[in-house]
mmCIF file with all atom_site columns, C-alpha atoms in Angstrom:
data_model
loop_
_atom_site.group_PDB
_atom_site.id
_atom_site.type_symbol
_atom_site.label_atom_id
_atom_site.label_alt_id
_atom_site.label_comp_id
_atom_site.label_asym_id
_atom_site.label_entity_id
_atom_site.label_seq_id
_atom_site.pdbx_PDB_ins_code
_atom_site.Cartn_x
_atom_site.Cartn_y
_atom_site.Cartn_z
_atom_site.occupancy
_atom_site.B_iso_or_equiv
_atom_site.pdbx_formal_charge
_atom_site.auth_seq_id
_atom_site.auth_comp_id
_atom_site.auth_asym_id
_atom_site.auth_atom_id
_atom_site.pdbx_PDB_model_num
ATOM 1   C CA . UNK R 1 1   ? 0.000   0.000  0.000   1.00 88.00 ? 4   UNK R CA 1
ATOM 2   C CA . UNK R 1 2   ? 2.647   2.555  0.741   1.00 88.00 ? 5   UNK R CA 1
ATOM 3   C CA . UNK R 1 3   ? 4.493   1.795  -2.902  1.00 90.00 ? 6   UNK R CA 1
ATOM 4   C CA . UNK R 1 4   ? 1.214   2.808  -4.316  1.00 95.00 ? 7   UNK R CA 1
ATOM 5   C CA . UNK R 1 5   ? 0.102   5.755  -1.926  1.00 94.00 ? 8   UNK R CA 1
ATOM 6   C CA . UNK R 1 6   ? 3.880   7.107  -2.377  1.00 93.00 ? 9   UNK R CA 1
ATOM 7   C CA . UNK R 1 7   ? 3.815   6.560  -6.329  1.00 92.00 ? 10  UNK R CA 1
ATOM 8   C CA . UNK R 1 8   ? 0.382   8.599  -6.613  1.00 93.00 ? 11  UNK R CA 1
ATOM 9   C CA . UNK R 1 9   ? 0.607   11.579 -4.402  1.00 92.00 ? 12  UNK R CA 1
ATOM 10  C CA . UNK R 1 10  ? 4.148   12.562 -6.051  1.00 88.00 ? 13  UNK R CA 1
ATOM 11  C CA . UNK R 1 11  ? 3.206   11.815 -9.446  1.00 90.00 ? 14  UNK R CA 1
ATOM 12  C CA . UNK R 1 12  ? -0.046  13.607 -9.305  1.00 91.00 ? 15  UNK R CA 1
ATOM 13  C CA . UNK R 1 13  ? 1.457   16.441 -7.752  1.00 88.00 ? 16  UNK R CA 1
ATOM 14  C CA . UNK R 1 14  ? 4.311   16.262 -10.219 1.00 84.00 ? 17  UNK R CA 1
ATOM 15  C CA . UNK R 1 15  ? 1.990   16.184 -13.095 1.00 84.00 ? 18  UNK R CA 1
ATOM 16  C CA . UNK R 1 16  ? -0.090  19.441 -12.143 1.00 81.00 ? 19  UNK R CA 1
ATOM 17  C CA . UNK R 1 17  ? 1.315   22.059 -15.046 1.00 75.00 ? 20  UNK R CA 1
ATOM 18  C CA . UNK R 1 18  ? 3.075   19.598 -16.421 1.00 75.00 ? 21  UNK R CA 1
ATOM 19  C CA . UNK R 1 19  ? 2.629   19.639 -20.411 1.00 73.00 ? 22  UNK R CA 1
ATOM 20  C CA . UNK R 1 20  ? 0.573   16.510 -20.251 1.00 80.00 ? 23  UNK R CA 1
ATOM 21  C CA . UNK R 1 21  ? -2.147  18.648 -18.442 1.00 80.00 ? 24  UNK R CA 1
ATOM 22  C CA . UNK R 1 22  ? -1.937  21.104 -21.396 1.00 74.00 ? 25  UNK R CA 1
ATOM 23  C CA . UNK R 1 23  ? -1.919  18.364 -24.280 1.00 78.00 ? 26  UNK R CA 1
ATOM 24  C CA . UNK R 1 24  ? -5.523  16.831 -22.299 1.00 84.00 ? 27  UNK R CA 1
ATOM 25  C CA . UNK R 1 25  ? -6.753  20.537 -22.679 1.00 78.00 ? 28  UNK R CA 1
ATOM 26  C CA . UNK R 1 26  ? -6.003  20.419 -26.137 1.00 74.00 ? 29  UNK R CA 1
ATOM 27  C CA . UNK R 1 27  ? -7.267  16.981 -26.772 1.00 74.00 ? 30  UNK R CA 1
ATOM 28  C CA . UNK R 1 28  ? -10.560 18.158 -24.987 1.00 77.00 ? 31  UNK R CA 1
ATOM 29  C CA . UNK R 1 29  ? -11.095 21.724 -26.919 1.00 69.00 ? 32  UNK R CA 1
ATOM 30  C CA . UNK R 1 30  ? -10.506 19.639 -30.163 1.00 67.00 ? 33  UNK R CA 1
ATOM 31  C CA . UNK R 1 31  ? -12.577 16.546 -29.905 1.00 72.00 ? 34  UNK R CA 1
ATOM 32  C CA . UNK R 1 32  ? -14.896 17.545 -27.103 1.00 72.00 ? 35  UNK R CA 1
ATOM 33  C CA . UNK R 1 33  ? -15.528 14.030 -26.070 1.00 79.00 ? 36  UNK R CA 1
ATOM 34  C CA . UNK R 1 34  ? -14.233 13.830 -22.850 1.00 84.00 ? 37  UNK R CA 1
ATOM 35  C CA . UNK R 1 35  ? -14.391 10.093 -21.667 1.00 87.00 ? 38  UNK R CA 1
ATOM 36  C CA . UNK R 1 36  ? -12.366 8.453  -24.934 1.00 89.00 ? 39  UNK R CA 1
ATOM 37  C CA . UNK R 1 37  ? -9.713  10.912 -24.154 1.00 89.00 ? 40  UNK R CA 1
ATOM 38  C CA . UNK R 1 38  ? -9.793  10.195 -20.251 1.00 93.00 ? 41  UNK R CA 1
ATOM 39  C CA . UNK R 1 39  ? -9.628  6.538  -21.600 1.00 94.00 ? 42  UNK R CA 1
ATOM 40  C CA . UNK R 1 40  ? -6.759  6.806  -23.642 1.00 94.00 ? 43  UNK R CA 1
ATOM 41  C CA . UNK R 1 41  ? -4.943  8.559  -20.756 1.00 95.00 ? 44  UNK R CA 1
ATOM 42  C CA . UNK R 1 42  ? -5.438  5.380  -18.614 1.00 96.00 ? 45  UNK R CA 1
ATOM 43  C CA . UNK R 1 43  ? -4.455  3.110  -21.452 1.00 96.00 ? 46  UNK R CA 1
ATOM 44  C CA . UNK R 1 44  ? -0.921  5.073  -22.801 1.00 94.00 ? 47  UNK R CA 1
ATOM 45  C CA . UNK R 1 45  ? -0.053  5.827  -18.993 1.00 92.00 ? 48  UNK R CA 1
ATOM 46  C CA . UNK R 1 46  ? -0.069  1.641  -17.721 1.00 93.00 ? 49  UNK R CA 1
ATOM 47  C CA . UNK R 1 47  ? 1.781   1.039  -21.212 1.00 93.00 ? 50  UNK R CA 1
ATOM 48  C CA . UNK R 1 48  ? 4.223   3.610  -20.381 1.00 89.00 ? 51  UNK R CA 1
ATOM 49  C CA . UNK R 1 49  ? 4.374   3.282  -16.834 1.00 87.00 ? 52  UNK R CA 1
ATOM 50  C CA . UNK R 1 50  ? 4.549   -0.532 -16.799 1.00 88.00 ? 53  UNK R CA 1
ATOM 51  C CA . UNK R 1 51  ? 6.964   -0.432 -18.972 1.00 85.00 ? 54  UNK R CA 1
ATOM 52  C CA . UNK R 1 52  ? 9.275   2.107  -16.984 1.00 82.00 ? 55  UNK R CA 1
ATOM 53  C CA . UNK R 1 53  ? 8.293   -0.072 -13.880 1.00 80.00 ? 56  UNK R CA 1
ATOM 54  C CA . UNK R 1 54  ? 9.575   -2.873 -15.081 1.00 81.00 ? 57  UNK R CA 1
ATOM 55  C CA . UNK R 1 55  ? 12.553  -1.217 -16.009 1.00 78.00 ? 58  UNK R CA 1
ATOM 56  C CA . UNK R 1 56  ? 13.410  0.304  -12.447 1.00 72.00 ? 59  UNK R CA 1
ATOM 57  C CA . UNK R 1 57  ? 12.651  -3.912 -10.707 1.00 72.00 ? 60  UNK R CA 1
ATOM 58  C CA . UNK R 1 58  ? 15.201  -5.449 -13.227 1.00 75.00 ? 61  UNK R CA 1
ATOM 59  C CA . UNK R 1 59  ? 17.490  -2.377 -12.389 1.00 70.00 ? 62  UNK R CA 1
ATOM 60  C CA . UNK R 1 60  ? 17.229  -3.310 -8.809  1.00 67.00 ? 63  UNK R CA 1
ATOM 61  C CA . UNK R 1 61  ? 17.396  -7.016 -9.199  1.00 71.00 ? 64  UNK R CA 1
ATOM 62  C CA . UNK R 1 62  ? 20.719  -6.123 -10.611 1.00 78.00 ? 65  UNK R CA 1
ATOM 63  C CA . UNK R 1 63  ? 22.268  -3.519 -7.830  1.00 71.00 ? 66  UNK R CA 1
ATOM 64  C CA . UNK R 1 64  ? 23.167  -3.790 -4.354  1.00 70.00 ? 67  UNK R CA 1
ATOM 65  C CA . UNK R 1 65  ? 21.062  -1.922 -1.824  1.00 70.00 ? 68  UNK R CA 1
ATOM 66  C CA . UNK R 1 66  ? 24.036  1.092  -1.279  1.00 77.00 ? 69  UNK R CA 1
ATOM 67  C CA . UNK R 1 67  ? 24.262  1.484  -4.689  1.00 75.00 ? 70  UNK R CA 1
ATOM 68  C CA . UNK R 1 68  ? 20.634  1.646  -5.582  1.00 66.00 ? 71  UNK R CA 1
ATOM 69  C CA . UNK R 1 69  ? 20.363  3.990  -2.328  1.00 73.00 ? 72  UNK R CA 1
ATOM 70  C CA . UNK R 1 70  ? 22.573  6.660  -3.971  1.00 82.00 ? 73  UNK R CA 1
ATOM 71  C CA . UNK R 1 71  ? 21.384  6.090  -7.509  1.00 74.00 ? 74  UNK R CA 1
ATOM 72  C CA . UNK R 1 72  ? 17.945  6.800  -6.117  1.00 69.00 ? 75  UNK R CA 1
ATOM 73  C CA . UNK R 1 73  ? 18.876  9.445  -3.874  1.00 78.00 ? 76  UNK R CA 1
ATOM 74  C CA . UNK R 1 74  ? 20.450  11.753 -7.543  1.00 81.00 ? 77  UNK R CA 1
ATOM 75  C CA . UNK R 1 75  ? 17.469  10.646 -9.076  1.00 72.00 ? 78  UNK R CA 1
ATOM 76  C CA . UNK R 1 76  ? 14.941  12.005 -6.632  1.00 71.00 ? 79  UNK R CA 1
ATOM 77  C CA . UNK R 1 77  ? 17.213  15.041 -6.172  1.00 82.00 ? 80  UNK R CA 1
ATOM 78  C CA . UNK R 1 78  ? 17.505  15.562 -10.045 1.00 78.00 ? 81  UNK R CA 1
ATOM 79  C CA . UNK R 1 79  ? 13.449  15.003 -10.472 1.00 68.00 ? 82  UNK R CA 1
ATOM 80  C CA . UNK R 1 80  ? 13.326  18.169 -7.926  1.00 75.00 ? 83  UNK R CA 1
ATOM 81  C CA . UNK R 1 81  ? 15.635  20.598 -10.141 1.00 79.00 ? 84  UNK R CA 1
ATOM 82  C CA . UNK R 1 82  ? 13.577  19.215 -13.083 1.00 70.00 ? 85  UNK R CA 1
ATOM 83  C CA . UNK R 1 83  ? 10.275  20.145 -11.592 1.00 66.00 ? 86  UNK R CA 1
ATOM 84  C CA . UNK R 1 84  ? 10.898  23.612 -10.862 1.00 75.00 ? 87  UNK R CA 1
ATOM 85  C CA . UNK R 1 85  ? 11.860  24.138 -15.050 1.00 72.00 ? 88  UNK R CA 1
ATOM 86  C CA . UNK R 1 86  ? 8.672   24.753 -16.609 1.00 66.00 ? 89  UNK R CA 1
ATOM 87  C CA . UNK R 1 87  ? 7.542   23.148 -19.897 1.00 53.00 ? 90  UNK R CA 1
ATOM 88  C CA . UNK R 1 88  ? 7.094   24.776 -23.235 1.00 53.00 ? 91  UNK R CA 1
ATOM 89  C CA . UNK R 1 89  ? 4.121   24.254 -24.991 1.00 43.00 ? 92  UNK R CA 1
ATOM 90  C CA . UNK R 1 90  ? 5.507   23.553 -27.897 1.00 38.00 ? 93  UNK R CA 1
ATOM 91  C CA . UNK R 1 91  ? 7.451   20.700 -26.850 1.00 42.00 ? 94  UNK R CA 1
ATOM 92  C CA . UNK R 1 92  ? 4.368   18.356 -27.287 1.00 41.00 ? 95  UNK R CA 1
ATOM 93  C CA . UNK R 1 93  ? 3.259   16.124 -30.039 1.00 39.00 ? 96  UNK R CA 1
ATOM 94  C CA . UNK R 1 94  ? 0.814   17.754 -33.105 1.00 40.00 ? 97  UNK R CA 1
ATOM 95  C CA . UNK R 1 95  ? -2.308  15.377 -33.066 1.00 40.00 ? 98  UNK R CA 1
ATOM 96  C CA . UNK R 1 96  ? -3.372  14.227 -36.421 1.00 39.00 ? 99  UNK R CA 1
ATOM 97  C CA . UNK R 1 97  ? -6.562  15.564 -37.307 1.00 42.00 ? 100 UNK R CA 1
ATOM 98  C CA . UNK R 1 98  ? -7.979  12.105 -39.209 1.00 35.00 ? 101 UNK R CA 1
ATOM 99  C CA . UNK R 1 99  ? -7.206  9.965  -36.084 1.00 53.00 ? 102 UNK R CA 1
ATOM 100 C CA . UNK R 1 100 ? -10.281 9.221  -33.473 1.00 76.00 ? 103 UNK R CA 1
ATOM 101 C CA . UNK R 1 101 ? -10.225 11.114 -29.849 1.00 82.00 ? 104 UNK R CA 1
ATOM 102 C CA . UNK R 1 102 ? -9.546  7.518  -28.061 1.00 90.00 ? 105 UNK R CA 1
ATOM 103 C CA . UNK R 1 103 ? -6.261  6.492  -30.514 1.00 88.00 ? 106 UNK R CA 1
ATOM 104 C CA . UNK R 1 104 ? -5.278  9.864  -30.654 1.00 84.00 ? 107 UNK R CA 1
ATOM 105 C CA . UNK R 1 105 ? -5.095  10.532 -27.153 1.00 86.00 ? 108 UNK R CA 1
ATOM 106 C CA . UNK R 1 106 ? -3.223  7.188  -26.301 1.00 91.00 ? 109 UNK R CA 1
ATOM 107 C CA . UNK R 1 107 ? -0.687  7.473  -28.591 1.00 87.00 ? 110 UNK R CA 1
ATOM 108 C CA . UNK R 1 108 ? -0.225  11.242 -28.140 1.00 83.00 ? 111 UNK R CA 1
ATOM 109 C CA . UNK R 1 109 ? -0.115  10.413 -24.232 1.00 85.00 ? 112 UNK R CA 1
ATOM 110 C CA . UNK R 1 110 ? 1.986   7.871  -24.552 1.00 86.00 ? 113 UNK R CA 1
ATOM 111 C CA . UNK R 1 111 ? 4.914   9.686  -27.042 1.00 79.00 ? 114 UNK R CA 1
ATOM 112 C CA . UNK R 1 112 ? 4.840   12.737 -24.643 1.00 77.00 ? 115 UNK R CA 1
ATOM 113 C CA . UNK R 1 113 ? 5.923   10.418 -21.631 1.00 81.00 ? 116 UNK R CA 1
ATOM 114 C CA . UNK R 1 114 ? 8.854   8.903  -22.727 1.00 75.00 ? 117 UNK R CA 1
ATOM 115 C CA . UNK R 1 115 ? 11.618  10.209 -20.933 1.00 72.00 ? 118 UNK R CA 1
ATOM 116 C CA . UNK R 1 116 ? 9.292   12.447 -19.147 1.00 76.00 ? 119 UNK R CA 1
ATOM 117 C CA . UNK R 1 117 ? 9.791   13.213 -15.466 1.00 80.00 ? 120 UNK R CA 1
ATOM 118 C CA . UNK R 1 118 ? 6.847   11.051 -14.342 1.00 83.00 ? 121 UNK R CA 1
ATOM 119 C CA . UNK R 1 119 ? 8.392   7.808  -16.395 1.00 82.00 ? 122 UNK R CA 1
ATOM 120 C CA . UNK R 1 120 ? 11.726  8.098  -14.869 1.00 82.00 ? 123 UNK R CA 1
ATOM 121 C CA . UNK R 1 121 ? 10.017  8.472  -11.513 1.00 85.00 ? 124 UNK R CA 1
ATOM 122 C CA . UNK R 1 122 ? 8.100   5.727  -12.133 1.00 86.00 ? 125 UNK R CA 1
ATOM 123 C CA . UNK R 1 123 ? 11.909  3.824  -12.966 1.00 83.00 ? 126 UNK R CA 1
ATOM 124 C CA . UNK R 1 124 ? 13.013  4.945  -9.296  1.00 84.00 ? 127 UNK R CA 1
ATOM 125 C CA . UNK R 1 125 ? 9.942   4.366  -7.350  1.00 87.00 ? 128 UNK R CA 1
ATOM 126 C CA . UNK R 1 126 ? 9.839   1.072  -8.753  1.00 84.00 ? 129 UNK R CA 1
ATOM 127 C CA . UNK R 1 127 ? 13.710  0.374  -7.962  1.00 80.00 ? 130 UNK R CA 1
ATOM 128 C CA . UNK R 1 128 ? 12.765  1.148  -4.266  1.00 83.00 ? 131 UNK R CA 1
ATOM 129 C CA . UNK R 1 129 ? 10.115  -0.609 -3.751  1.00 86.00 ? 132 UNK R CA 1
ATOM 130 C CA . UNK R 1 130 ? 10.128  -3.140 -6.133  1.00 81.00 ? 133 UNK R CA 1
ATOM 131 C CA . UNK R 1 131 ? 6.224   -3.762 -6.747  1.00 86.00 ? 134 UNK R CA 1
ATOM 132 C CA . UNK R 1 132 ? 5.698   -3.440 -9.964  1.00 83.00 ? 135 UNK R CA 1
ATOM 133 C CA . UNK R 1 133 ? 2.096   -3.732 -9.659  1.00 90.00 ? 136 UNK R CA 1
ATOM 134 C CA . UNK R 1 134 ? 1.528   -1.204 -6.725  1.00 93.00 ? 137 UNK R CA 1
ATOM 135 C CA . UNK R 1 135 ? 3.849   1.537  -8.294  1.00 90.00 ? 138 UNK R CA 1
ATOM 136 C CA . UNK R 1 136 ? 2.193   0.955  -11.919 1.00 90.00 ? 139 UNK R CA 1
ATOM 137 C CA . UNK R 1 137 ? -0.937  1.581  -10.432 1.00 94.00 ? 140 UNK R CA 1
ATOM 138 C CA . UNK R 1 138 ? -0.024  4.587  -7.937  1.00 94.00 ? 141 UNK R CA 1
ATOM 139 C CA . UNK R 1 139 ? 1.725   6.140  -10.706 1.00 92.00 ? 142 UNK R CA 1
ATOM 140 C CA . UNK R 1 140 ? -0.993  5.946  -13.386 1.00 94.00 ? 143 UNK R CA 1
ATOM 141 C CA . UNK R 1 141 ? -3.442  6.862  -10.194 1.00 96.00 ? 144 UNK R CA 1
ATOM 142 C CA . UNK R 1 142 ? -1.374  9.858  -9.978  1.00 94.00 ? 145 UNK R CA 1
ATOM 143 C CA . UNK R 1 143 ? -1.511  10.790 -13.400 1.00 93.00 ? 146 UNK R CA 1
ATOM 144 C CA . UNK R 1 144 ? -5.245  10.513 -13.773 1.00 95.00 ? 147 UNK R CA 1
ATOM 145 C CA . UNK R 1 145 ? -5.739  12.549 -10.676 1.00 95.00 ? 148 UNK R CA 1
ATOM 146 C CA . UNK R 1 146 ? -3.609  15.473 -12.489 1.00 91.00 ? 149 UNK R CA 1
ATOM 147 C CA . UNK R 1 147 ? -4.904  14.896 -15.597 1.00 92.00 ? 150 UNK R CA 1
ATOM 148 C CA . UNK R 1 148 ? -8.984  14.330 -15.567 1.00 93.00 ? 151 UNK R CA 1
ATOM 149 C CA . UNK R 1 149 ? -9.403  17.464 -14.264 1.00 89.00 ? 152 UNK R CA 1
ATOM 150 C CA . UNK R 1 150 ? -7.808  19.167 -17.315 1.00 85.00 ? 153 UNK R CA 1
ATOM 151 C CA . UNK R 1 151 ? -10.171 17.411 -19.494 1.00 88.00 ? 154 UNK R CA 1
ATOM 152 C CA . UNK R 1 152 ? -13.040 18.245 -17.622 1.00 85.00 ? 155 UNK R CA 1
ATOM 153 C CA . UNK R 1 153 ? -11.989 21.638 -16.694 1.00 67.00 ? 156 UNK R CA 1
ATOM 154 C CA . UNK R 1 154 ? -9.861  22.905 -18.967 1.00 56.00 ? 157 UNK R CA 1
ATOM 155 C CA . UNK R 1 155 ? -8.552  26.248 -18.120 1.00 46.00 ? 158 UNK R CA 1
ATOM 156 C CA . UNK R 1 156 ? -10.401 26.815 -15.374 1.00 51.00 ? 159 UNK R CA 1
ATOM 157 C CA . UNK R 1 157 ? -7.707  24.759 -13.204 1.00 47.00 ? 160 UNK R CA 1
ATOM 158 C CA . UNK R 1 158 ? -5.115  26.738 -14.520 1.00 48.00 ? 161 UNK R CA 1
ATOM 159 C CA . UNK R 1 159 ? -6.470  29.854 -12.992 1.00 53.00 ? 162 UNK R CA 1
ATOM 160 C CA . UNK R 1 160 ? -7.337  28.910 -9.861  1.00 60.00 ? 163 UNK R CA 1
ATOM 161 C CA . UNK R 1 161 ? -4.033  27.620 -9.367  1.00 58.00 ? 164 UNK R CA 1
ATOM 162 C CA . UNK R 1 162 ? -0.311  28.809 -9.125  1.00 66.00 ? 165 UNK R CA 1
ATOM 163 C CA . UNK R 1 163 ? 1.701   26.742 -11.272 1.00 63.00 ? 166 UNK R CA 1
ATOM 164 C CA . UNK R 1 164 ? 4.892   28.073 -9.912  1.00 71.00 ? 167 UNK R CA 1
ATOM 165 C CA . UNK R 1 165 ? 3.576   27.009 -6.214  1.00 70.00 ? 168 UNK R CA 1
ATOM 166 C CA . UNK R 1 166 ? 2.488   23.797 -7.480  1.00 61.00 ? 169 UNK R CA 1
ATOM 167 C CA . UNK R 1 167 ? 5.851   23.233 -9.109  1.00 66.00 ? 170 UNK R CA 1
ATOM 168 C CA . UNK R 1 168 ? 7.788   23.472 -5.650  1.00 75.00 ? 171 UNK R CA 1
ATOM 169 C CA . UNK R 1 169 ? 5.557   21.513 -3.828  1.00 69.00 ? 172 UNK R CA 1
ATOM 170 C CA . UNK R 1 170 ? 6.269   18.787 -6.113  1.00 66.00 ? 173 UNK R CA 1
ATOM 171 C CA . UNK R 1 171 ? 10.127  19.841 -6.022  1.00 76.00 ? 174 UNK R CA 1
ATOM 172 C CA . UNK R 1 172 ? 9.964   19.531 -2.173  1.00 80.00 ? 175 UNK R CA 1
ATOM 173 C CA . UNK R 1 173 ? 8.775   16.342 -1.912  1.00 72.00 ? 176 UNK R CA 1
ATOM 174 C CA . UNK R 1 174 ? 11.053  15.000 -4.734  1.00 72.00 ? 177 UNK R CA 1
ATOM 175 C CA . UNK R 1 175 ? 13.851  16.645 -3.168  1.00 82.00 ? 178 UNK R CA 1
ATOM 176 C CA . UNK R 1 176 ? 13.300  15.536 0.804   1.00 83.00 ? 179 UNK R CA 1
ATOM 177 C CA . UNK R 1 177 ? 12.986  11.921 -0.649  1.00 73.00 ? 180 UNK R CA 1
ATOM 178 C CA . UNK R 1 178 ? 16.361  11.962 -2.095  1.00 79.00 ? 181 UNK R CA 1
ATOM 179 C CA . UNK R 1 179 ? 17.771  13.833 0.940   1.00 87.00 ? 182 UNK R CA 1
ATOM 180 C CA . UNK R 1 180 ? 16.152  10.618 2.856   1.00 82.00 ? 183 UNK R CA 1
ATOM 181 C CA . UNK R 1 181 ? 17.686  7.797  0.065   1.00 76.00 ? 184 UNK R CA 1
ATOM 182 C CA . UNK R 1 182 ? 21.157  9.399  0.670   1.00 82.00 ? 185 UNK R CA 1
ATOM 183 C CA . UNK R 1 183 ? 20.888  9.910  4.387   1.00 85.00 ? 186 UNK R CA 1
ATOM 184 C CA . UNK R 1 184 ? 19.239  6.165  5.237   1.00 75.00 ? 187 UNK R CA 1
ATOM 185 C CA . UNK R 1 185 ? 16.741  8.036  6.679   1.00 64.00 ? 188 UNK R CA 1
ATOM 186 C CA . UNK R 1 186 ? 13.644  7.020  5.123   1.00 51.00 ? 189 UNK R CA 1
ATOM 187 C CA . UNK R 1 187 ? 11.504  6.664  7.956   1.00 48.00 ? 190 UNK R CA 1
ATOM 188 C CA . UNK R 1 188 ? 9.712   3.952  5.925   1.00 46.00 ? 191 UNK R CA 1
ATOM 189 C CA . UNK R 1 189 ? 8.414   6.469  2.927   1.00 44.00 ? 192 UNK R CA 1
ATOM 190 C CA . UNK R 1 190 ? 10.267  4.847  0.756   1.00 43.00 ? 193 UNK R CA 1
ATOM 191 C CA . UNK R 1 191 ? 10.346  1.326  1.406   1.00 42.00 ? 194 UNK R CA 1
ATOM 192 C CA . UNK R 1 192 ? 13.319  0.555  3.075   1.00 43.00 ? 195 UNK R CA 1
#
């Protein structure tokens, strides 16, 4: 439970502003049909996020414990520097016009999160606590909670809330994680 409560609380707060949240907006204003596009979310976010789960278990599998402690500890420490940089909206995909909301969506979604923050979060948080399952699930949790709400809502969520504050919340928590991986002072939020 705590591989999946940790996975979606920082990647939902990770995600809010992120350019996925603009891309759903997008999505939404162009196709207007809100529940394929929440869909294809769900479905290009447990492809991705599987995927990068999987990657961060064999990873572990393959390192000792100190090792994986400091790797973990840059990584969170490097996912707080990268949340404070915002992202450009141009830096997303151009949906094709001739493709459905549903296939669109998923394979927009999907392109957009390679190498994204959230997928190499979803690498370390899998590393540490090595559940696949519970971290695939809190992560793509996470990203449903940020991103629903732009569908549904579309710019109204972006005025009611500071991006910039939003940004170093999600910074903070990224950042006292890896403080805790490199310390050994966890205090069980992050498996160990």
């Amino acid at each position: 439970m705590e591989a999946f409560l940790v996975s979606t609380g920082l990647v939902a707060v990770a995600e809010i502003g992120d350019k996925t949240q603009l891309l759903a907006m997008i999505l939404a204003t162009r196709y207007r049909r809100p529940v394929p596009i929440i869909l294809g979310i769900l479905v290009a976010t447990l492809a991705n996020h599987a995927l990068a789960a999987w990657a961060g278990a064999a990873v572990a599998a393959w390192l000792g414990p100190d090792a994986m402690r400091w790797i973990l500890g840059v990584m969170f420490l490097a996912m707080a520097v990268w949340c404070l940089i915002p992202d450009k909206a141009d830096e997303g995909p151009k949906v094709a016009g001739a493709a459905g909301a549903f296939i669109a969506t998923a394979i927009a979604f999907f392109l957009v999160e390679i190498g994204d923050k959230t997928q190499i979060a979803t690498v370390a948080l899998s590393a540490r606590f090595n559940d696949l399952f519970a971290v695939t699930a809190g992560t793509t949790f996470g990203m449903m909670i940020a991103n629903v709400p732009a569908v549904l809502f579309g710019d109204v969520l972006s005025r009611k809330v500071s991006l910039t504050l939003v940004r170093s919340l999600a910074a903070a928590a990224f950042a006292v994680l890896g403080l805790l991986a490199l310390l050994k002072l966890d205090m069980g939020l992050l498996g160990g």
